[in-house]
Amino acid sequence: MHSISSLCRFVGLLCLSSLLTGCPPSTKKRATVESTSAPITTAPHFKEVAQEAGLDFTWTVGDSKRKSPLNIAETAGGGAAFLDYDNDGNLDILLVGSRTALFHQEAGGKFREVTAGSGLNATGMLMGCTVGDVDNDGFSDILITGQGSLHLYHNLRGTGKFEERTAKAFPNPPSKEAWATSAGFTDLDHDGNLDLVVCHYVTFTPETVQLCEYSSPTGEKIKGACPPLYYKPQTIQVFRNKGGGIFEEKTTLLPKGHGANLGLGFADVDGDGKMDFYIANDGQPGDLYHNLGSWRFENLSTQSGTGYNQEGREQAGMGVDWGDYDHDGKLDLLVTTFQNEPRSLYHNEGGGTFAYTSFITRMGDATRSHLAFGCAFLDADNDGWLDLLFANGHVQDTIGQIRPPATYAQNLQFFVYRGEGGFYQEATQNAGEAFQKPIVGRALAVGDYDNDGYPDVLVSDLSGKPLLLHNETPKNQHWIGFQLKSKYQRREAIGTRVILTTSEGERVGEVQTCRSYLSASDPRIRFGLGAQNRPLKIKVKWVGGKETELHDLPVDRYILIEEK
């Protein structure tokens, strides 16, 4: 949550990180683009409806007898997910804090808490969640991460009951010191079973240093959460699903990563049909694991250009998302970072290489003022171009005293993509009242919970209650959505790629639930079409290699496609 370069500014340490880690020198000059775009007068708009929708949940962090300052563990968590656990066609909601809370969607977009009696009884220093059908029975299962704990809950066929199967699924339980953060399911070996990647942060125990002391501008000594370099970094675990939701660890088969893992995102980076994944690390180079097949991987961190920022430095990587923002048929990478660091946007150049485009797309400088965790590519107004959304909030609740004018609570940020110019333009001020209210944002999940084709957003706020951002953008653009079901009965069909062909060329999307930070999103794929309302054609590339082509598809609806 602090990059080493950021720590130099915060605690006055001598910064030798680029020398010690052998960071490659920057080979590209920072782009300087003059902003000639007109101010935004209309933009996608969201209304915060959590309370009226029935999401009665509050995040409580820290010791009730010691409200402040909070330590690094107390300010990191806050998970959230959209999922359809009973297969009724409506997205439900899961929230993770000191407890887990499950909300079923009722008529009219209202939610009712159904945690009691559900079996979702994990408590403690919990972090986040992920969703996937690990036993191929057609119903989504739930994994909860936390400090010293990992909880796998088997969905009892959509009845609202879940059975914890952690001990059965993982013969070797995680150690008490393991701090599991983001996690995700995908099929890494094409055997029809969802495998699992679990990120781990640092070793933080009651015996390790809890708080650090900082000097304020007036010379006053202020305590606050310590940066991660005070703790031993932990690394990922990778598990193969042997079938029936029983996992065996395969971590030793992968090249060693850099550690202090926070964010995770899956994507078939080179379109070879094998699922790759990126790990965002805090103060360490990011890790891009390229899948070579048969449980062989290579870490393309340095040679791909995704391990560092434009200056060739490590950054405080938090959240991760993938999306084809420029319609070239290749998935690009988004990584959230610390305050005073630009959010990192990496354009997929093909051949396993990426170009840093935060400044070329004009997004870089506009994001420096915030510290971001959750993130998403989403086409909020269905104009055909992917916008950006960030959940912001600092990690030190005393930062206002340590480094004013920095603040613990920060507002969300929203950027629209101007496809005709190839740049992002901030539209936060136009996105709704919720975007003007400071929060301590962490998880961010995307899902169309009212099935109108316009994506809605769920955000965790450690300072209080969840945000459910209902998309109230005028419905004057066309769209098409797909729900995929694989032959293994998995409704999510995680990892399946959809290629849409229109008169303007090809666009690509992949089915993933693991996105952002500590969260799970709606697995359905949506494409905004703008003014296009002509019949379309798609190609579906299923996990395992089969392909399906469909022509003359109608628009403005979700279409179920089953693998044959």
Short mmCIF file of C-alpha atoms in Angstrom, two decimals, residues 17 39 90 158 192 200 235 283 318 355 364 469 493:
data_model
loop_
_atom_site.label_atom_id
_atom_site.label_comp_id
_atom_site.label_asym_id
_atom_site.label_seq_id
_atom_site.Cartn_x
_atom_site.Cartn_y
_atom_site.Cartn_z
CA SER A 17 14.90 1.05 -4.45
CA PRO A 39 -15.54 20.46 -20.52
CA ASN A 90 -30.96 -11.67 -10.55
CA GLY A 158 -29.12 -22.49 -4.63
CA GLY A 192 -12.79 -28.48 -16.92
CA HIS A 200 -0.80 -12.97 0.18
CA THR A 235 3.75 -14.59 -2.00
CA GLY A 283 6.22 -1.64 -3.34
CA MET A 318 -3.33 -2.46 -5.39
CA ALA A 355 3.37 0.17 -23.47
CA GLY A 364 -1.99 9.86 -15.37
CA LEU A 469 -24.38 2.87 -7.46
CA ALA A 493 -17.88 -20.28 -18.05
#
